[in-house]
mmCIF file of C-alpha atoms (C1' of nucleotides) in Angstrom:
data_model
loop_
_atom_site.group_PDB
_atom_site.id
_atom_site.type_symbol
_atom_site.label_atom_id
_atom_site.label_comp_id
_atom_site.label_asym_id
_atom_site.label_seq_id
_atom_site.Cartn_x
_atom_site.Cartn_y
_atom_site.Cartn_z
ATOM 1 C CA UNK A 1 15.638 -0.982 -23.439
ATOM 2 C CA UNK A 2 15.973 -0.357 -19.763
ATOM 3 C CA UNK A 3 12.139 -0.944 -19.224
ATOM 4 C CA UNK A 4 9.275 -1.737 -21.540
ATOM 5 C CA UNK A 5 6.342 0.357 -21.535
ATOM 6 C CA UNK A 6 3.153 -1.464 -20.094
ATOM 7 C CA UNK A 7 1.493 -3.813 -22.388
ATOM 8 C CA UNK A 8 -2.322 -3.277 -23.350
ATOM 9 C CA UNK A 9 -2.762 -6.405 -21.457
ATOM 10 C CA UNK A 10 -1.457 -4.932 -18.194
ATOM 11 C CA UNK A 11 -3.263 -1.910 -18.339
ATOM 12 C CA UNK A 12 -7.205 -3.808 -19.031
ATOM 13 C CA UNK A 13 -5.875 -5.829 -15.686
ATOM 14 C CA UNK A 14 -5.634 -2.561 -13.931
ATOM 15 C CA UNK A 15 -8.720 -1.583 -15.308
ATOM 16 C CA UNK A 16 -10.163 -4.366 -14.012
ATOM 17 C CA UNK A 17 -9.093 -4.471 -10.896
ATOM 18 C CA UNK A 18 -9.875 -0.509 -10.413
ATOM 19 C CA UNK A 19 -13.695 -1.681 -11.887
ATOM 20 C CA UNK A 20 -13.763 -4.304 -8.886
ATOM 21 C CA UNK A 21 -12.072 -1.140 -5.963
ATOM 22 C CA UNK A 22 -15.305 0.890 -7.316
ATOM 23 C CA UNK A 23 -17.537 -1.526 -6.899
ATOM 24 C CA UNK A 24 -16.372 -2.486 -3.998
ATOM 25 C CA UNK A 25 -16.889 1.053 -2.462
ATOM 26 C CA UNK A 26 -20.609 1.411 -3.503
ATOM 27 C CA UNK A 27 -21.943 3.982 -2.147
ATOM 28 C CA UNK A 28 -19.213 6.127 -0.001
ATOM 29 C CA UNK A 29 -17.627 8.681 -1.619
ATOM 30 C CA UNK A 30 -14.167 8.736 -2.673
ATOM 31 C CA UNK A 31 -12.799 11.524 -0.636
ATOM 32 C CA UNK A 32 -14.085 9.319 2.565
ATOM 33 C CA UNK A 33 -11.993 5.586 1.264
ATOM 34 C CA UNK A 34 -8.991 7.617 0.414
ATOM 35 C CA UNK A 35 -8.790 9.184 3.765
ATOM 36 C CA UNK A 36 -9.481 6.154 5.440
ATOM 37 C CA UNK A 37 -6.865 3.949 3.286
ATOM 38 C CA UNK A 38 -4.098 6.995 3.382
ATOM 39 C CA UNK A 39 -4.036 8.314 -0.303
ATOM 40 C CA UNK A 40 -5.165 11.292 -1.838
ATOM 41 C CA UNK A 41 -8.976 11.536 -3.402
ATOM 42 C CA UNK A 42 -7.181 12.056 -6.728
ATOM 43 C CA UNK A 43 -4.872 9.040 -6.715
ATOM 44 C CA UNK A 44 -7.945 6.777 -5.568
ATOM 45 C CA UNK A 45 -9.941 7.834 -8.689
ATOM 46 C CA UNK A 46 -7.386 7.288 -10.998
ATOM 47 C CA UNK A 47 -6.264 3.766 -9.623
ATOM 48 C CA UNK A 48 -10.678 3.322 -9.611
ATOM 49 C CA UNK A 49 -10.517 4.331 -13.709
ATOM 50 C CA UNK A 50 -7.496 2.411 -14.198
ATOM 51 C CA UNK A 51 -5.598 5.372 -14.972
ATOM 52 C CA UNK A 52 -2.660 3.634 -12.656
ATOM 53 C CA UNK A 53 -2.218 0.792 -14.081
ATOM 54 C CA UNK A 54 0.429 -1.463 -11.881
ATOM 55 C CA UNK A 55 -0.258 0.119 -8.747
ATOM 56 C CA UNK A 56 1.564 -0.488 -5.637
ATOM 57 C CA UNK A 57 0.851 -3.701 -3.368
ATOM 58 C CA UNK A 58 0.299 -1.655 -0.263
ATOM 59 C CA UNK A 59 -1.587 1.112 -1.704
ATOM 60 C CA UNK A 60 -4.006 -1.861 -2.852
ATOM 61 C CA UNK A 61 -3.497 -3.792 0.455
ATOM 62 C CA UNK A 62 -4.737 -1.007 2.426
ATOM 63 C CA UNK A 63 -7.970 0.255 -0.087
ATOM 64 C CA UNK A 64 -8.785 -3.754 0.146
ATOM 65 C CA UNK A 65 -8.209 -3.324 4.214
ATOM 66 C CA UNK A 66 -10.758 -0.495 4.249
ATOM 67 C CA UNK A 67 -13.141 -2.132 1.783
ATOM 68 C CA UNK A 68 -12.860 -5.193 3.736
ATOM 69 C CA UNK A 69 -11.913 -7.392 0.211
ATOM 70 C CA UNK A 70 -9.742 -9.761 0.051
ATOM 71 C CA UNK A 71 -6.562 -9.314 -1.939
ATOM 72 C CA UNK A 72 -6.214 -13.069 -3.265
ATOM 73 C CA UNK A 73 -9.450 -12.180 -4.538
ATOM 74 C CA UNK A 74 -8.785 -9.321 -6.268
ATOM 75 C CA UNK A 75 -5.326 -10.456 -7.933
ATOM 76 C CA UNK A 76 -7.285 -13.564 -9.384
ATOM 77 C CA UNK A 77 -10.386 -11.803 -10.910
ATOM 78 C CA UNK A 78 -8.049 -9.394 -12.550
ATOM 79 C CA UNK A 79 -5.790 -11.657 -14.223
ATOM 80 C CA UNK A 80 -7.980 -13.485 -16.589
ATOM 81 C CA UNK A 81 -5.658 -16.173 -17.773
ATOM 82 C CA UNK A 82 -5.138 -18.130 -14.321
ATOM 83 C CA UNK A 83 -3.452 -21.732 -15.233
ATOM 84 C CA UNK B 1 4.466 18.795 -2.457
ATOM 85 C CA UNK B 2 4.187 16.594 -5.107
ATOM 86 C CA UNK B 3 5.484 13.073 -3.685
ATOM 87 C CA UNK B 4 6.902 12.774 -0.441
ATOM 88 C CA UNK B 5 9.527 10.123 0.012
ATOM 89 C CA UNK B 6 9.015 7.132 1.801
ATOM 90 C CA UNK B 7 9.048 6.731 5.388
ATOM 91 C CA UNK B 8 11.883 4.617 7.431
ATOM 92 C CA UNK B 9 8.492 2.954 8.221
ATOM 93 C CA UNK B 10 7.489 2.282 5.441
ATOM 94 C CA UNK B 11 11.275 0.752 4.038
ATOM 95 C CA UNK B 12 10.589 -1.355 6.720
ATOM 96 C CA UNK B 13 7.456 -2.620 5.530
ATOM 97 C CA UNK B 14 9.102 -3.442 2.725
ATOM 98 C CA UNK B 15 11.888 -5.535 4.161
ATOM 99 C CA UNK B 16 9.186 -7.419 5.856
ATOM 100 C CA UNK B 17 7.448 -8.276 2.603
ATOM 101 C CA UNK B 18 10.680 -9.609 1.114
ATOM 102 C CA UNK B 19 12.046 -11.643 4.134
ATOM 103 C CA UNK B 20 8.714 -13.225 3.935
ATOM 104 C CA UNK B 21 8.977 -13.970 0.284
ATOM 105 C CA UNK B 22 12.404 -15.012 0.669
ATOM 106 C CA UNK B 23 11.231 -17.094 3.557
ATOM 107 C CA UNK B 24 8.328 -18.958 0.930
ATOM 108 C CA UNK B 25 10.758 -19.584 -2.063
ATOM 109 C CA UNK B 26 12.910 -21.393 0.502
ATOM 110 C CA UNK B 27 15.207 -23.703 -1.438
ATOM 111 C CA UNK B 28 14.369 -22.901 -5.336
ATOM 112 C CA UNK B 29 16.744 -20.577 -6.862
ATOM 113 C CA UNK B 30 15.656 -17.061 -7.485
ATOM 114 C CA UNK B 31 16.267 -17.542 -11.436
ATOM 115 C CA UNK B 32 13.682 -20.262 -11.521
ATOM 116 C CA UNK B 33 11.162 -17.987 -9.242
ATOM 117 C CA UNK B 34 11.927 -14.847 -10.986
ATOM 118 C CA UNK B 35 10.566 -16.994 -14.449
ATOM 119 C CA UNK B 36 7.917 -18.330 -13.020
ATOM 120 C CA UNK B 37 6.931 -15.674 -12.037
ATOM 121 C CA UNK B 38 7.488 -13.519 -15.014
ATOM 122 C CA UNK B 39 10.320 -10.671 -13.939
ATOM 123 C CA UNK B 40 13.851 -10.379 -13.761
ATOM 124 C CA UNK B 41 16.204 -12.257 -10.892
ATOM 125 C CA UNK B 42 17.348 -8.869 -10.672
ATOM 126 C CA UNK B 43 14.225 -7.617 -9.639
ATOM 127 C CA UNK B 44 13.064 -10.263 -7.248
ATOM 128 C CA UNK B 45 16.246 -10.446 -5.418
ATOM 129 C CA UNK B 46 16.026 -6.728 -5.171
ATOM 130 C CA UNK B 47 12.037 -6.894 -3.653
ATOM 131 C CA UNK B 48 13.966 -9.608 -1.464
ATOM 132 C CA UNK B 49 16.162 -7.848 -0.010
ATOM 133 C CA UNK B 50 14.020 -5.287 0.466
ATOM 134 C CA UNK B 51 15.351 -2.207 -1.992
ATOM 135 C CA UNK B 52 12.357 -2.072 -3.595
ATOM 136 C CA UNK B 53 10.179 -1.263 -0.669
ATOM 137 C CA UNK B 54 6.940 -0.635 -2.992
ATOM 138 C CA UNK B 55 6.272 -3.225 -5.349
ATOM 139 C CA UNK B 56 3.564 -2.932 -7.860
ATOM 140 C CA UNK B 57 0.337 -5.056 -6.770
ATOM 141 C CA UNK B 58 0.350 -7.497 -9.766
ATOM 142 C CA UNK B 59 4.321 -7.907 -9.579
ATOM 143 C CA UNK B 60 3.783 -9.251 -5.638
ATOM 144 C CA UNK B 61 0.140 -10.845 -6.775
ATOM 145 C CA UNK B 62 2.654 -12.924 -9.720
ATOM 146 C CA UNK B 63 5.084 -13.845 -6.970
ATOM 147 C CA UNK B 64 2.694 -15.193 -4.222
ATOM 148 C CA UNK B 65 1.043 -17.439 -6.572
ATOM 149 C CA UNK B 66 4.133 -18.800 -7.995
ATOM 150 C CA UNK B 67 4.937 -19.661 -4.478
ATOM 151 C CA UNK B 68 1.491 -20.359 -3.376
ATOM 152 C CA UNK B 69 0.869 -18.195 -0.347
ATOM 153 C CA UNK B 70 -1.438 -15.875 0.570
ATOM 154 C CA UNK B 71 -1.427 -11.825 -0.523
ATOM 155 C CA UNK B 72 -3.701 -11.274 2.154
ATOM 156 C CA UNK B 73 -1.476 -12.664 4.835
ATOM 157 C CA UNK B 74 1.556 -11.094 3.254
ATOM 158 C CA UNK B 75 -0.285 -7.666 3.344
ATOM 159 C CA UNK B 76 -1.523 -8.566 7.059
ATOM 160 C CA UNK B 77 2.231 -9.628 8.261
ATOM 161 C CA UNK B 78 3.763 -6.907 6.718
ATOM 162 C CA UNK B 79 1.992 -3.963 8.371
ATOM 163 C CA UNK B 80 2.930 -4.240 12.004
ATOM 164 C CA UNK B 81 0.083 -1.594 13.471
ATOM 165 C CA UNK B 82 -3.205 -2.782 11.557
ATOM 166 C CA UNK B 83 -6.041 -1.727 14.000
ATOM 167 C "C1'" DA C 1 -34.233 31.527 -10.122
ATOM 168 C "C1'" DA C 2 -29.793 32.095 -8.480
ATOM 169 C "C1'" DC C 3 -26.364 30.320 -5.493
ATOM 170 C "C1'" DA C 4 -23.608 27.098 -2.879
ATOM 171 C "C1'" DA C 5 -22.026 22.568 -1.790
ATOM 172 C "C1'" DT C 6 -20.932 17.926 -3.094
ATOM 173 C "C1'" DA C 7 -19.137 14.390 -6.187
ATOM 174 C "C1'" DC C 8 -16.982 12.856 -10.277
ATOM 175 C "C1'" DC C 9 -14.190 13.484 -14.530
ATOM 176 C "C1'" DG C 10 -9.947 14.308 -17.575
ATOM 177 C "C1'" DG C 11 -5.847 16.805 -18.474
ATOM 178 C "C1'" DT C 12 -1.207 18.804 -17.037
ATOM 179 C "C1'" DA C 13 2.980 19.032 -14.315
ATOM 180 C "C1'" DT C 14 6.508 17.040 -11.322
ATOM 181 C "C1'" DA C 15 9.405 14.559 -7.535
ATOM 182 C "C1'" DA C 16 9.989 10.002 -6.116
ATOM 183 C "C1'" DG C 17 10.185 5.293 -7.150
ATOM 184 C "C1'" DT C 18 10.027 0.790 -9.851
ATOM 185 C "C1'" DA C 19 11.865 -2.662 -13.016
ATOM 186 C "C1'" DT C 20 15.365 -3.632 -15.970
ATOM 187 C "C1'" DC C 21 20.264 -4.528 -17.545
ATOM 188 C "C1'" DC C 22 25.314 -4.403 -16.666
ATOM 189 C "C1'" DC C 23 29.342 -4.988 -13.865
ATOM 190 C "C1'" DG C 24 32.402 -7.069 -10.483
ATOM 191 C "C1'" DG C 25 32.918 -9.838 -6.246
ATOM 192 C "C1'" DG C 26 32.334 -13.792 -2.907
ATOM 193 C "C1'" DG C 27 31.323 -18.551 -1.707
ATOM 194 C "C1'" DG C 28 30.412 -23.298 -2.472
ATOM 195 C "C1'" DT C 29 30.738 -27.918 -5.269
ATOM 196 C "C1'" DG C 30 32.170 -31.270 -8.899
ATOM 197 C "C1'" DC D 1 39.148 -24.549 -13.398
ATOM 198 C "C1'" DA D 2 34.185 -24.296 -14.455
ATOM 199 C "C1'" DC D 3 29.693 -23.764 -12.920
ATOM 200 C "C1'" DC D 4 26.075 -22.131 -10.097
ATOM 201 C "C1'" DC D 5 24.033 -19.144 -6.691
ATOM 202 C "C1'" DC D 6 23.809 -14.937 -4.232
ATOM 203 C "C1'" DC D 7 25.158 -9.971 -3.301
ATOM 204 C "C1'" DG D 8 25.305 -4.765 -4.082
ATOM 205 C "C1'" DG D 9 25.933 -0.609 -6.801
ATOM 206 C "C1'" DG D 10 25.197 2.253 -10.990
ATOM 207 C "C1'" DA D 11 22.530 3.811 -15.006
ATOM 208 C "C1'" DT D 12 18.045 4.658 -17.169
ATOM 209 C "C1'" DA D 13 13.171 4.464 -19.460
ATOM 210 C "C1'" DC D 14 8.826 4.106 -17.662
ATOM 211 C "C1'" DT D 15 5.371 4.698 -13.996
ATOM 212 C "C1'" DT D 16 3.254 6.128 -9.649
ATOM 213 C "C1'" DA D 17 1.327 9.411 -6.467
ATOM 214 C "C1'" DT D 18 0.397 14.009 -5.652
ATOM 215 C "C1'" DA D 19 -1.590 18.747 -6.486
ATOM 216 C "C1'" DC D 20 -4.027 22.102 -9.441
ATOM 217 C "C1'" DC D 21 -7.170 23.421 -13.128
ATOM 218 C "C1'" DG D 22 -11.693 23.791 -15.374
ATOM 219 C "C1'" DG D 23 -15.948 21.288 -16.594
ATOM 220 C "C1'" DT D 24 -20.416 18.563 -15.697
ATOM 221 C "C1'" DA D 25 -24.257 16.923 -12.954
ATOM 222 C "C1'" DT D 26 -26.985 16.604 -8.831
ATOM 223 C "C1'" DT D 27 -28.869 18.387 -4.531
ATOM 224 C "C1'" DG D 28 -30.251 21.679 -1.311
ATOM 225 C "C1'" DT D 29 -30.851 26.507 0.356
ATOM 226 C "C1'" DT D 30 -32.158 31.233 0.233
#
DNA sequence: AACAATACCGGTATAAGTATCCCGGGGGTG
DNA sequence: CACCCCCGGGATACTTATACCGGTATTGTT
């Protein structure tokens, strides 16, 4: 087993953490956040529907950037179990 | 076009993010990070060393709370132009 | 009413990339 | 010598990020 698939577990984070990106863009649309943070419209919805699970830290770096969250924030409210 | 590959630019971000990881575990071994944190040594020393020059978000997100620092100042550090 | 534009959704397809294990090598310390 | 730590390359299943398609709903225009 080279790599295991993703876990249920690690796929509700990334739908939580896609729940808090939408949330977090309110009312602009999604063509307009994906331009300004550098991705396509369609990658942006599926990261928001948690679609893409695990995705990567700068793609998420640079959504928070334009949706002026902050990324500690983010990473905490998506993993629930936090010791 | 269905994925262009990444940038000398942005292989450099990546070595950024690592030397400042590598910087933050400091004198711990990277066995006793990589389990803390949940991954392989394999895989940290390669995000170290910057091979890996896109991490997933919840792989770095593990990593800077194992070594208590900051994803938004990684993310901040790591992009040199951020208007 | 019919038409166009805008915004979101879910599926499919595909190149590029991650995360893992395996291997051998180098350097220090007891 | 044995043990520990770090390094780099190769191989590979799994995943991202992208584009394209048709479908639905809302809004505005002619």
């Amino acid at each position: 087993m080279v790599r295991s698939p993703l876990t249920p577990e690690e796929r509700l984070r990334g739908e939580q953490l896609g729940h808090m990106l939408r949330q977090a863009r309110g009312e602009r649309s999604i063509v307009e956040i994906a331009a300004a943070a550098g991705m396509s419209a369609e990658t942006l919805r599926k990261i928001e529907t948690g679609r893409i699970a695990t995705p990567a830290f700068f793609t998420i770096a640079s959504l928070a950037d334009v949706l002026g969250i902050s990324l500690d924030r983010l990473a905490v409210r998506a993993t629930p179990a936090r010791t």
